[in-house]
Structure formats: structure tokens, C-alpha cells
PDB file of C-alpha atoms and ligand atoms in Angstrom:
ATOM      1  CA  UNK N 232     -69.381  68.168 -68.088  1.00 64.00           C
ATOM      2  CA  UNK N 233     -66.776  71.014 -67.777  1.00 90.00           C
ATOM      3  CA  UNK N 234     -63.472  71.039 -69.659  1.00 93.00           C
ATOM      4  CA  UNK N 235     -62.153  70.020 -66.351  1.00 96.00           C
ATOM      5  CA  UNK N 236     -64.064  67.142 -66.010  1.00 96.00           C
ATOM      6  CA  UNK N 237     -63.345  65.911 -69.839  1.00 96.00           C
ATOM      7  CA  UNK N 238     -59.798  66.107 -69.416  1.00 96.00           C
ATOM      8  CA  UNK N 239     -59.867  63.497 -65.948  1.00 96.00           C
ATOM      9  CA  UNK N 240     -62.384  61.170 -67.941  1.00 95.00           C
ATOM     10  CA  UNK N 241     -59.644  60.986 -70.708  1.00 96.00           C
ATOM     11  CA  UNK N 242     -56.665  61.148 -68.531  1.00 96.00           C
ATOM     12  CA  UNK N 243     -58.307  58.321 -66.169  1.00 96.00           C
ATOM     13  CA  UNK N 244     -59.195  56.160 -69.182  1.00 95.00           C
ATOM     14  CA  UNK N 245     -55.773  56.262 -70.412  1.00 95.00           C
ATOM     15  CA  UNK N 246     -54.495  55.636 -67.191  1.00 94.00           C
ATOM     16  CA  UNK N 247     -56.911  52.530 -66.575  1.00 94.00           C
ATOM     17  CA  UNK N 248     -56.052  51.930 -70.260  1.00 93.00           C
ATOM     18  CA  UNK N 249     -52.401  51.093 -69.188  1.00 92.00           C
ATOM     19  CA  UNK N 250     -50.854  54.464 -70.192  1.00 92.00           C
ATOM     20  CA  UNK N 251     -48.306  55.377 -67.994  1.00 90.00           C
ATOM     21  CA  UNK N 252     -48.451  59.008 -66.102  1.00 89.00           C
ATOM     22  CA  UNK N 253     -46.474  61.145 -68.588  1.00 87.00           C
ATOM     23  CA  UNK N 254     -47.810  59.281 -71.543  1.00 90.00           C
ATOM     24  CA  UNK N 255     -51.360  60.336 -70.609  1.00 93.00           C
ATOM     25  CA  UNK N 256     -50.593  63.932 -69.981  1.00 92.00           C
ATOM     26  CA  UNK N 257     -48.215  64.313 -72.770  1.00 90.00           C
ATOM     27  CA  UNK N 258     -51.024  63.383 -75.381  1.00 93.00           C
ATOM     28  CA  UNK N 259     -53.025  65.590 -73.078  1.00 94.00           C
ATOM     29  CA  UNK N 260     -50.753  68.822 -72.963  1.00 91.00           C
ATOM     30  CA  UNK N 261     -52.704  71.282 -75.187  1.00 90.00           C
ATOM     31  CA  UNK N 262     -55.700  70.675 -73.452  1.00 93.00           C
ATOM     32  CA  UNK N 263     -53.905  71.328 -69.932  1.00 91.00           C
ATOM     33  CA  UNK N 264     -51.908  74.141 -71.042  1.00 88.00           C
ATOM     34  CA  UNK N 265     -55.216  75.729 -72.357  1.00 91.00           C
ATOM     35  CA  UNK N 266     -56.669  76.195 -68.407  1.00 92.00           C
ATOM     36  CA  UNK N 267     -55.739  79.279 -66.411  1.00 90.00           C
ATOM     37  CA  UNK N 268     -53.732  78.690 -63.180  1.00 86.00           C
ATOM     38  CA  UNK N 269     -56.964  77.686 -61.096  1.00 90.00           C
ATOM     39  CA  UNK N 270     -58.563  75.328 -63.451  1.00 92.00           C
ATOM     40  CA  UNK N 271     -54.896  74.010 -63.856  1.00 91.00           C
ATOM     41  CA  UNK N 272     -54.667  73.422 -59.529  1.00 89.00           C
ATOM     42  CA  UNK N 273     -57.902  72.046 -59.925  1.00 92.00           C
ATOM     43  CA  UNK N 274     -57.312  69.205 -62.039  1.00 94.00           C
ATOM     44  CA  UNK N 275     -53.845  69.109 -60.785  1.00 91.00           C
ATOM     45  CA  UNK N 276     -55.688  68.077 -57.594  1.00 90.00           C
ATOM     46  CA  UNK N 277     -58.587  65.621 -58.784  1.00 93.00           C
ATOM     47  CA  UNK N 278     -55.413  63.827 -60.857  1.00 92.00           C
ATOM     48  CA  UNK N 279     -53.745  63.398 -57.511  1.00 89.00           C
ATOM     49  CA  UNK N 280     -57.113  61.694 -55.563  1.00 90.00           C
ATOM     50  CA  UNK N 281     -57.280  59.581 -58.720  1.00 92.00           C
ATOM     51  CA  UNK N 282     -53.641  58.307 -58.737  1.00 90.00           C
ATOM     52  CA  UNK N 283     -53.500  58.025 -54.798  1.00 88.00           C
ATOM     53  CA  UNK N 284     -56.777  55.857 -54.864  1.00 87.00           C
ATOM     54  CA  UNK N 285     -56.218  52.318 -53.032  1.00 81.00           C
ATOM     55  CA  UNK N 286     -55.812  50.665 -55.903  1.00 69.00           C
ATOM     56  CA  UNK N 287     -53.447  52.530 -57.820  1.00 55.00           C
ATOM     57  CA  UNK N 288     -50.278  52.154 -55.470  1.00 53.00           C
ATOM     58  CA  UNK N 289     -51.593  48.650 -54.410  1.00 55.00           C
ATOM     59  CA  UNK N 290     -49.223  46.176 -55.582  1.00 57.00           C
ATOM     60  CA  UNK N 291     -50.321  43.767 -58.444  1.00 56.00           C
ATOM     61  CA  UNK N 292     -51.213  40.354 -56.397  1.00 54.00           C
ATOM     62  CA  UNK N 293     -49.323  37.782 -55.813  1.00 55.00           C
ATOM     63  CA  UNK N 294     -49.989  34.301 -56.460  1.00 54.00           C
ATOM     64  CA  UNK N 295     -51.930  32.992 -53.086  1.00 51.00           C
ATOM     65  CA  UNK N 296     -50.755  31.422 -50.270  1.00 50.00           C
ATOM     66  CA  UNK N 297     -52.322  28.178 -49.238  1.00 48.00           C
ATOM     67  CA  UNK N 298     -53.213  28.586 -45.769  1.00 47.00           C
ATOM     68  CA  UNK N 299     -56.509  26.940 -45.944  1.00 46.00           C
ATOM     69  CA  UNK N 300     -59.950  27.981 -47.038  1.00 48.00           C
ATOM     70  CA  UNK N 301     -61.485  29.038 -43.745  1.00 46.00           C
ATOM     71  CA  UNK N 302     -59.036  31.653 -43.209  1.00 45.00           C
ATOM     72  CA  UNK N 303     -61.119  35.161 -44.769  1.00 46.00           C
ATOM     73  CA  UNK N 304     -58.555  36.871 -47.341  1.00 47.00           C
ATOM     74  CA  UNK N 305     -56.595  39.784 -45.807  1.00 46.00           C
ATOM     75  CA  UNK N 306     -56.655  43.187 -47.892  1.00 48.00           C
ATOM     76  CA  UNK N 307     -53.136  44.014 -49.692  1.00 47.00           C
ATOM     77  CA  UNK N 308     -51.072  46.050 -47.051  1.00 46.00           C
ATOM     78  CA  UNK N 309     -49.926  49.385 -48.720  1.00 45.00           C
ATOM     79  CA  UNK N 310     -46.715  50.581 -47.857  1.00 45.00           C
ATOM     80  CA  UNK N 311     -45.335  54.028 -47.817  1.00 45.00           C
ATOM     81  CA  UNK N 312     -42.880  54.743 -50.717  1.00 48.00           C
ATOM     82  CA  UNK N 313     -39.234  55.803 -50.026  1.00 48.00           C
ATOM     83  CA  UNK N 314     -39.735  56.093 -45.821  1.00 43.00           C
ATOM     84  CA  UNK N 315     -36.236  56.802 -44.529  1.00 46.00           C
ATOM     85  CA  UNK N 316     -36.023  53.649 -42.102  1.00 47.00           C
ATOM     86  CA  UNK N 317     -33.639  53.065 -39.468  1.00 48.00           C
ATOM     87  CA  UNK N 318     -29.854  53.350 -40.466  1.00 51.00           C
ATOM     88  CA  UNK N 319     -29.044  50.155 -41.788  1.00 49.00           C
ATOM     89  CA  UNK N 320     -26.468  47.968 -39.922  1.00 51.00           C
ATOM     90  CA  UNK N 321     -23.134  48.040 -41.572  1.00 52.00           C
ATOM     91  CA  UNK N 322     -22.781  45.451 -44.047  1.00 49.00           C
ATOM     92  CA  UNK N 323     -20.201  42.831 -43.830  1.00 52.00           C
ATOM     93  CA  UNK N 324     -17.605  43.301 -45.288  1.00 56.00           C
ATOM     94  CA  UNK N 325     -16.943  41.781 -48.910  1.00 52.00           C
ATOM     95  CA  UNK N 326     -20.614  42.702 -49.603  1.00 50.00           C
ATOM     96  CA  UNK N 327     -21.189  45.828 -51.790  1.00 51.00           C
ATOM     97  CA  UNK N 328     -23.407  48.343 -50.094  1.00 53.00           C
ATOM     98  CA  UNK N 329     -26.212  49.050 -52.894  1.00 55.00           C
ATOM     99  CA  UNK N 330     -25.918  52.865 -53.487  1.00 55.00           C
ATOM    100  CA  UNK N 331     -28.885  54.830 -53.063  1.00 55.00           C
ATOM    101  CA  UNK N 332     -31.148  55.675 -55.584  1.00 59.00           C
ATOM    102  CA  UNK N 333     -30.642  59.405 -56.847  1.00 67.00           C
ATOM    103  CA  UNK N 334     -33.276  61.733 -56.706  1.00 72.00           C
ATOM    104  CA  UNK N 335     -33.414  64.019 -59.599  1.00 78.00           C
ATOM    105  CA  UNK N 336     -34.846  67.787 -59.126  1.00 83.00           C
ATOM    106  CA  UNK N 337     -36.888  69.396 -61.623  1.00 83.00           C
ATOM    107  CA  UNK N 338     -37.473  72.678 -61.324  1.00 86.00           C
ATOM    108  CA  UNK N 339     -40.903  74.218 -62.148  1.00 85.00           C
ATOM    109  CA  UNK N 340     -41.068  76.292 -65.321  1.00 81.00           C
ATOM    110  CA  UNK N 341     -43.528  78.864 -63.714  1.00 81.00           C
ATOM    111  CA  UNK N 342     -42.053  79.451 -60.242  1.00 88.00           C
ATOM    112  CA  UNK N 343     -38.669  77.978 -60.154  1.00 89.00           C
ATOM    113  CA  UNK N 344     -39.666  75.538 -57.355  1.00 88.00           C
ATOM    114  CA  UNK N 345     -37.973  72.369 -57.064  1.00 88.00           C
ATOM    115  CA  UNK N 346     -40.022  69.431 -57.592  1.00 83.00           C
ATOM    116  CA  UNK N 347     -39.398  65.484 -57.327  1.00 79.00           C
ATOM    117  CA  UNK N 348     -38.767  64.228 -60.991  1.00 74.00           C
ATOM    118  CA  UNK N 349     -41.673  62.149 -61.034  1.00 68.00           C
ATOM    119  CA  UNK N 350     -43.901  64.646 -59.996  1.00 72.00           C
ATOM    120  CA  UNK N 351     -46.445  65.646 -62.893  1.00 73.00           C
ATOM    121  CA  UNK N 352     -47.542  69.052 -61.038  1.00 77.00           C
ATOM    122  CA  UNK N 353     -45.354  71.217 -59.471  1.00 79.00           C
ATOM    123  CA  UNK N 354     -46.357  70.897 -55.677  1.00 75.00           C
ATOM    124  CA  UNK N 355     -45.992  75.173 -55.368  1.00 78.00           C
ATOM    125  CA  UNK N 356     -48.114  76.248 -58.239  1.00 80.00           C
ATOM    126  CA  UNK N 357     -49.695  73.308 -60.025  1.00 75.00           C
ATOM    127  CA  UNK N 358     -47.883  74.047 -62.758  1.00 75.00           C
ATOM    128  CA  UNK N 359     -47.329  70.880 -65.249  1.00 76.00           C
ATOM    129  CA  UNK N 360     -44.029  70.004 -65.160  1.00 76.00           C
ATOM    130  CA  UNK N 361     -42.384  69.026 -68.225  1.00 64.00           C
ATOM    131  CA  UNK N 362     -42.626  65.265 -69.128  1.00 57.00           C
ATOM    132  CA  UNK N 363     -39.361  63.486 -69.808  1.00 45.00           C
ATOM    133  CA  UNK N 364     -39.083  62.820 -73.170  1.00 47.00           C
ATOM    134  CA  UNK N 365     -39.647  59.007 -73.642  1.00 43.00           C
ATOM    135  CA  UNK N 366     -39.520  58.311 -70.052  1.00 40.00           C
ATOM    136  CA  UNK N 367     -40.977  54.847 -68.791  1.00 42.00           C
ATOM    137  CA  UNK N 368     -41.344  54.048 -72.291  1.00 45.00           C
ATOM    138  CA  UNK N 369     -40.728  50.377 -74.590  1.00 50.00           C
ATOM    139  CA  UNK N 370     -39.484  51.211 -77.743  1.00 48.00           C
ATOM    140  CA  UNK N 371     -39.318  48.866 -80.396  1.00 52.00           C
ATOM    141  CA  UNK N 372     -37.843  50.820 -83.394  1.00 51.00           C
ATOM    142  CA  UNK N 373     -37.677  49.366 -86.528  1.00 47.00           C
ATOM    143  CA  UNK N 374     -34.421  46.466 -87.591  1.00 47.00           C
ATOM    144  CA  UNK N 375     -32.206  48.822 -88.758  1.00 45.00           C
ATOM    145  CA  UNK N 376     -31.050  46.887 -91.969  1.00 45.00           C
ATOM    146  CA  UNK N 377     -34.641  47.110 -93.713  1.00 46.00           C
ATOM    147  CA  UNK N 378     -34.638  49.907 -96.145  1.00 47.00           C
ATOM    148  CA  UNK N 379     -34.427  53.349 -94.107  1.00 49.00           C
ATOM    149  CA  UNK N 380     -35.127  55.238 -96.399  1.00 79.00           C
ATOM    150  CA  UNK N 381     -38.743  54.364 -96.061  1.00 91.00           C
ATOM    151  CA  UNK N 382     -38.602  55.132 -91.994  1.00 93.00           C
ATOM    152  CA  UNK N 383     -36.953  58.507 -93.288  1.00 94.00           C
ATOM    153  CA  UNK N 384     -38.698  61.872 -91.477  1.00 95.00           C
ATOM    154  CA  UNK N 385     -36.732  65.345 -92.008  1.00 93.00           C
ATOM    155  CA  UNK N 386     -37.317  68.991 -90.711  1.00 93.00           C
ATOM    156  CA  UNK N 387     -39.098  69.297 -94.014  1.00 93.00           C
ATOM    157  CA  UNK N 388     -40.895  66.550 -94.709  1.00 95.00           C
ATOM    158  CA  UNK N 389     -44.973  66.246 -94.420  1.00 96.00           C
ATOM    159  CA  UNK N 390     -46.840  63.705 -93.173  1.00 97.00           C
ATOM    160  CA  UNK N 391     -50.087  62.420 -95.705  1.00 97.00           C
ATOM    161  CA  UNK N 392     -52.640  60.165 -94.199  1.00 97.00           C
ATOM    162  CA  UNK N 393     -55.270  58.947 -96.245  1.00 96.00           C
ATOM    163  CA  UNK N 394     -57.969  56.993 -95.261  1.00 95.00           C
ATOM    164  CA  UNK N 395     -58.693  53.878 -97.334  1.00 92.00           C
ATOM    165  CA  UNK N 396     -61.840  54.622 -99.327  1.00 89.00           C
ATOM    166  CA  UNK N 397     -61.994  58.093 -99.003  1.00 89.00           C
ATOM    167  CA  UNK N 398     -60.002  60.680-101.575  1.00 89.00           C
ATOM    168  CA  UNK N 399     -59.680  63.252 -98.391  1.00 89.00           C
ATOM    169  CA  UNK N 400     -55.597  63.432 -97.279  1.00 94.00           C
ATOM    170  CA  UNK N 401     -54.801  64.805 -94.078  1.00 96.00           C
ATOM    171  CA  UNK N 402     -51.586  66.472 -94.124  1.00 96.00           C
ATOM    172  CA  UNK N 403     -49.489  67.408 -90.941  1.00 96.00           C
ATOM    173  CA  UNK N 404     -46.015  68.588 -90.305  1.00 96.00           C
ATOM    174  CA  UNK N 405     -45.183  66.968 -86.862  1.00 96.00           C
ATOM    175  CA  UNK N 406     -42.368  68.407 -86.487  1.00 94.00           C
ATOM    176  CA  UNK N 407     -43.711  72.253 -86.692  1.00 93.00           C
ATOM    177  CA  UNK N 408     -45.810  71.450 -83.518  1.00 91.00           C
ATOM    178  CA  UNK N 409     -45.144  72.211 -79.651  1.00 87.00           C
ATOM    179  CA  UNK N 410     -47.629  68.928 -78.701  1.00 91.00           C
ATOM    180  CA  UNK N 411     -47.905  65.410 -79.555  1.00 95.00           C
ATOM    181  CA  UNK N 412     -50.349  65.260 -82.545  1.00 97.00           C
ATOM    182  CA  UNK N 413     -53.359  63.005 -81.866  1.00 97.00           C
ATOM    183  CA  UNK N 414     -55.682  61.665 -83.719  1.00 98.00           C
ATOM    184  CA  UNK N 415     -59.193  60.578 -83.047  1.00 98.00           C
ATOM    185  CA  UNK N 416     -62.677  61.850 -83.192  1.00 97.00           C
ATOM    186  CA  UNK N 417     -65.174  64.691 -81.378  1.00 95.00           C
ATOM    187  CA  UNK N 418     -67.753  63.669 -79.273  1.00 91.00           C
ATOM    188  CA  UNK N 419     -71.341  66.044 -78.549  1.00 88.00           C
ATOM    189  CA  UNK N 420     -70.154  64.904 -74.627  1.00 87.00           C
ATOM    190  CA  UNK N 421     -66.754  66.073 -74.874  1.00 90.00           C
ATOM    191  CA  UNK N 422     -65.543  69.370 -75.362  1.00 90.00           C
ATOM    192  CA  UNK N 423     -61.810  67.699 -76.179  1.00 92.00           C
ATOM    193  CA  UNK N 424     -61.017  67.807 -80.056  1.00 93.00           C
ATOM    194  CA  UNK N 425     -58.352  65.659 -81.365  1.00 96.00           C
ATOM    195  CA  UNK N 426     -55.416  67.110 -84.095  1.00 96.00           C
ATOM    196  CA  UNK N 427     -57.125  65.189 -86.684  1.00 97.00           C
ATOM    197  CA  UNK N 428     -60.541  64.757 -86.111  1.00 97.00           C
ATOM    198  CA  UNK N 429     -62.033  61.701 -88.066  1.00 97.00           C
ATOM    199  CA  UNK N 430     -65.583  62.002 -87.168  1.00 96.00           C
ATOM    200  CA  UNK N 431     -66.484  62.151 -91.217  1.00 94.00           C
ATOM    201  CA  UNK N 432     -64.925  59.273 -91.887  1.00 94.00           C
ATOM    202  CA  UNK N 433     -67.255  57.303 -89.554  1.00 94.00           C
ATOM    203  CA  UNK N 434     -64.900  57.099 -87.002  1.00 96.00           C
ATOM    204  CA  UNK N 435     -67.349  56.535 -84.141  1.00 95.00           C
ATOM    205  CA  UNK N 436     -68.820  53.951 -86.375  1.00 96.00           C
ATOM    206  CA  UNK N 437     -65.449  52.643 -86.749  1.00 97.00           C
ATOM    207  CA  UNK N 438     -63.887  52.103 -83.337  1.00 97.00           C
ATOM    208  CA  UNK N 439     -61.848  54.917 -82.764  1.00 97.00           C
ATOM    209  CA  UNK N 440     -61.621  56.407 -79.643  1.00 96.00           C
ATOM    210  CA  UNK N 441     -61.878  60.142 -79.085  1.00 96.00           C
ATOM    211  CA  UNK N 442     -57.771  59.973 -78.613  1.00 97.00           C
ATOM    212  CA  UNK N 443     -56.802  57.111 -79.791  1.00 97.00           C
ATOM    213  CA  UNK N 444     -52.767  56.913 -81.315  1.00 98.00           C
ATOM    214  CA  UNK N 445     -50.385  59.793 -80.898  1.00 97.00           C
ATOM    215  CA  UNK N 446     -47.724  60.705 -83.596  1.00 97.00           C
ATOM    216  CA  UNK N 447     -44.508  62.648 -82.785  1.00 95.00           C
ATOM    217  CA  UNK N 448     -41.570  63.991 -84.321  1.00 95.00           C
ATOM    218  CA  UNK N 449     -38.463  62.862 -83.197  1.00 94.00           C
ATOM    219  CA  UNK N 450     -35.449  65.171 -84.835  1.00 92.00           C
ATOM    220  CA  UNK N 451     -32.562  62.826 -83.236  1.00 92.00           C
ATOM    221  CA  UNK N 452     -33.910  60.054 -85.826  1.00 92.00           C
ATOM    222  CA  UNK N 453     -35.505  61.991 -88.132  1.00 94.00           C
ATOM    223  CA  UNK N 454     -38.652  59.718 -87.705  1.00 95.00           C
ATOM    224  CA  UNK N 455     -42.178  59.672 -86.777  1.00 97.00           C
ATOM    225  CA  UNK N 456     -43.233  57.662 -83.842  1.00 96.00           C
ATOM    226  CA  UNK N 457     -46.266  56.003 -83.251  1.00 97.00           C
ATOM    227  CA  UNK N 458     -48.468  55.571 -79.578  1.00 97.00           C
ATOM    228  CA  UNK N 459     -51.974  54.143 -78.832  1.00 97.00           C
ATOM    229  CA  UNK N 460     -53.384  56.141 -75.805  1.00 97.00           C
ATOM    230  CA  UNK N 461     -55.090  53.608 -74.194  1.00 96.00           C
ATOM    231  CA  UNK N 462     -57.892  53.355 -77.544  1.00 96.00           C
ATOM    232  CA  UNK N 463     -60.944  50.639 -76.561  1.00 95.00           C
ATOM    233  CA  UNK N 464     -60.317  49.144 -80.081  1.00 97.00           C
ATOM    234  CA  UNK N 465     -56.401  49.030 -80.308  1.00 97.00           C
ATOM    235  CA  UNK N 466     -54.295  50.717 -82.981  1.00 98.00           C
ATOM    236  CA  UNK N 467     -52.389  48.544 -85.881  1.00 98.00           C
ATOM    237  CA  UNK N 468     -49.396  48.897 -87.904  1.00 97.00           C
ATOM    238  CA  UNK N 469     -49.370  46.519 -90.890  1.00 94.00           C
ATOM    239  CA  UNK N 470     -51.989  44.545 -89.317  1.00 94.00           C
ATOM    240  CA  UNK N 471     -50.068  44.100 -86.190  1.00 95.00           C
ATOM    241  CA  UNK N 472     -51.245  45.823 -82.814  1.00 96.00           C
ATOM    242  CA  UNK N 473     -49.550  48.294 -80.481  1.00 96.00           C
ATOM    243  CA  UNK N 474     -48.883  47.523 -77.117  1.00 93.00           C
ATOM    244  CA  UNK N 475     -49.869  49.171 -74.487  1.00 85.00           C
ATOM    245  CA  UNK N 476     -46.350  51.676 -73.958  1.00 86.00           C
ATOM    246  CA  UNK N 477     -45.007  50.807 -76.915  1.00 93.00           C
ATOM    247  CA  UNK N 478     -43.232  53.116 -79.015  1.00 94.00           C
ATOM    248  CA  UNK N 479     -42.862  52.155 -82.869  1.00 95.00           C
ATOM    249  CA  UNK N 480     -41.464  54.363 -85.827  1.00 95.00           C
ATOM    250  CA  UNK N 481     -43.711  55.047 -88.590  1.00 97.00           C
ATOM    251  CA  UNK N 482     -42.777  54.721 -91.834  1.00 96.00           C
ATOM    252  CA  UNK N 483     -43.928  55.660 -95.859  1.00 96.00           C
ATOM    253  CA  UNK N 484     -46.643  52.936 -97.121  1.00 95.00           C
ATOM    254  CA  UNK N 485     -47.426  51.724 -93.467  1.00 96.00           C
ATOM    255  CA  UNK N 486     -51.171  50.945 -93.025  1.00 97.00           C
ATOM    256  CA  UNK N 487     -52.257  52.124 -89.727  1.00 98.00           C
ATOM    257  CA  UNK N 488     -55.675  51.107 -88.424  1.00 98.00           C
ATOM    258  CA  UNK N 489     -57.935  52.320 -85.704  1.00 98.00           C
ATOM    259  CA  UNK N 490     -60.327  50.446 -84.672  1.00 97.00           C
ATOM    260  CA  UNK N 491     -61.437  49.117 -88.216  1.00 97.00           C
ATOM    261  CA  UNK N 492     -60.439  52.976 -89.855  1.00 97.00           C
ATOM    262  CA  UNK N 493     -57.713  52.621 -92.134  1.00 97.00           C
ATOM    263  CA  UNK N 494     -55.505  54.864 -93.245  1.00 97.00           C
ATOM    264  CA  UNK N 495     -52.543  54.770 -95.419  1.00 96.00           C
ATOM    265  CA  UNK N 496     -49.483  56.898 -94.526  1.00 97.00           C
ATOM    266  CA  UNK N 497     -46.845  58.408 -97.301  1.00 95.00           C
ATOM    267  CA  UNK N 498     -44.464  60.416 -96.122  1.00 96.00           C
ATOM    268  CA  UNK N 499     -43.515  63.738 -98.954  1.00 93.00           C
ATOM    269  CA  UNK N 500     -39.651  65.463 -98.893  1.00 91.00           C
ATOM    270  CA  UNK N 501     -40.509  68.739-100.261  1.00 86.00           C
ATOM    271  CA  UNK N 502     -36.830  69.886-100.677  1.00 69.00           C
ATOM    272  CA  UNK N 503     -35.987  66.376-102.419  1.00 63.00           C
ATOM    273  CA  UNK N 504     -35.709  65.820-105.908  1.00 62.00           C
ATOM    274  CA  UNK N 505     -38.192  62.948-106.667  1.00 54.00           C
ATOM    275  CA  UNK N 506     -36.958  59.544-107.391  1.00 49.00           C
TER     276      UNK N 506
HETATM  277 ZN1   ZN K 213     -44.331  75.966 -59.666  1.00 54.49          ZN
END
């Protein structure tokens, strides 16, 4: 399979995986940005067939009408999105008119083309447009009256994970890097390599997908947050498992699990005295 090809496969298994659009691409952003400009229009384009295929913009279905059994079940009726129609009729009055919905312009990085917001390609170039940060997203952060200290991330701070058994610490500064950092494993089929790569630490043996949870730095908060990208085997915090979308913040002593891998996270402040 070509890099191409390995990118789709993870992008559509994310997507089928309940990852949302952005989500997907943003854990797959180093891989994209890695194609030239014709490999990028390439898989701009298979992206697009895969999103527009019937199913994907087919509504979820609704519970059945009874109209008897002998009637043969009509296929779902896909409607165009956002067609102007016909100018409404004046409301009466007393009723408030519902404003229509804004459509925010993003302009393409490479050419300067505008492009709908929820475009993931600009429709000039195929450039990747720029995912909104934490758009579509469910974020559950942490109760705010636990100790914070522990959910504590800064500029300087380093980011240990250990797996359980195993004396080897990963170290990674987050914050230092231009992508989400994912972790996961390497595959002889794939030629997509994940940030930290846990193939040693039987990892396939394990459950864990070839990108399976996402970590990213988020300087507002000074925090770490936590994704699953759509993983077969599900990613848990403290024994408790990740939605699919879910955002959580990761904090010093958590256990995170993939699959059945466990690792133990401790979070160092270099520039802090200790204690
Ligand atoms: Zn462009």
C-alpha cells in the first residue's frame, strides 16, 4: 500500500470509529503535511468520495413507521445541505424571524483562497486547512476543586510515561511540538509511525491500535489533554474509558491504558524546586 493509501485506511477507520472530521486529520497532520502538493490533492480527493459516500450524509434512522408489513422499505431520501429555497413568506408578526446561520471564511494558508469553515481541503489547491482548535469537541475537564496541582502542565514541564512492568520511560515535551502527539504502534503493512511507538512493549499483543490516544498541550490551561482516535480496544483513564470525542485533561499519577498496555504518567517541573 502507498503512503497515500495508509493515511485513508487510518483516516477512514477513525472516521467509522466515530472521530469527527478534524479530529481524524488533526491526529493525522504530520503524515499529511509530509506529501507534496499532488499526493496532498490526491488524498484530498479520495477523503472527499469517502465522506460523500451514501451513507455518510444519510441521516441516522428514525424509529419506523407502522404502515404495515407488505409495504417494501423505502431507502432514506438524502437531501442537499444549505439549498437556498424560495424566499420565505414573511412571518407574522410577533414571531421572531430565526437569523441565518453565519458562514465563516477561512482562508487557505497556501493560496489565500477563501474556503467554507468546515471545509478540511482548500477547494483551490488542496491545501489542508487549519483545524479549529477543539472544534465539534465534548470536553469533560477535570472538577476544578480536586487538587490542581496534580492536573498542572507548564511551558517547561515534561511529560514521563512508563509502562507498568517495564523500567523504559518515555519522555515528551508536548508542548515543544507543531502536531498532536500520538501514541500507538508500527505495523510491517503500514508505513505510518506513531510519536511513541510501543511495538516493544507488546503493544500489538496488547490491543493497541496503530494510533490509538492523542495527547496535546494546551497553554490556556497549562494541561495535557487526552483523545482516543477511534482505537479497536478503547483507551482508559483510571480504569474508566474515553468516549468517543471526548476530551479529558491528564494529570500526574493517572494510569492510562490501551488496550490492556498500561502506562503510568508523572508529570516533571524542571524549573520547580521539588516538594
Ligand atoms: Zn489553497
Amino acid at each position: 500500500m502507498s503512503y497515500i493509501q495508509d493515511i485513508l485506511s487510518e483516516y477512514t477507520r477513525m472516521r467509522d470509529n466515530g472521530l469527527e472530521t478534524k479530529a481524524a486529520l488533526q491526529a493525522l497532520r504530520p503524515h499529511i503535511e509530509s506529501l507534496d502538493q499532488t499526493q496532498r490533492a490526491e488524498l484530498a480527493a479520495l477523503i472527499r468520495t469517502w465522506e460523500s459516500r451514501p451513507s455518510a450524509s444519510a441521516p441516522p434512522p428514525a424509529a419506523p413507521v407502522e404502515t404495515g408489513d407488505s409495504e417494501p422499505r423505502k431507502h432514506a431520501v438524502i437531501r442537499p445541505i444549505a439549498r437556498p429555497a424560495e424566499p420565505e413568506p414573511a412571518p407574522p408578526s410577533g414571531v421572531p424571524t430565526q437569523p441565518m446561520p453565519d458562514i465563516n471564511w477561512v482562508k487557505c494558508p497556501h493560496c489565500g483562497k477563501p474556503n467554507q469553515q468546515h471545509e478540511v481541503f482548500c477547494y483551490a489547491c488542496g491545501q489542508l486547512l487549519e483545524p479549529i482548535k477543539g472544534g465539534g469537541a465534548t470536553k469533560h475537564f477535570a472538577d476544578t476543586s480536586s487538587d490542581v496541582s496534580s492536573e498542572y502542565f507548564g511551558p517547561d514541564s515534561v511529560l514521563a510515561l512508563r509502562v507498568r512492568g517495564s523500567s523504559e520511560v518515555f519522555e515528551v515535551r508536548p508542548q515543544t511540538a507543531d502536531h498532536e502527539i500520538v501514541i500507538g504502534r508500527s505495523s510491517s503493512g503500514s508505513a505510518i509511525t506513531p510519536d511513541i511507538d510501543l511495538t516493544s512493549k507488546q503493544a500489538a499483543d496488547l490491543g493497541v491500535s496503530r494510533m490509538h490516544v492523542a495527547l496535546r498541550y494546551e497553554p490556556d490551561q497549562n494541561a495535557i489533554l487526552v483523545s482516543d482516535l477511534g482505537s479497536a480496544n478503547g483507551t482508559y483513564i483510571g480504569g474508566q474509558r474515553l468516549l468517543p470525542k471526548e476530551i479529558r485533561v491528564l494529570r500526574h499519577g493517572d494510569e492510562l491504558r490501551l488496550g490492556k498496555l498500561m502506562m503510568i504518567i508523572s508529570f516533571r517541573h524542571p524549573g520547580k524546586p521539588a516538594g
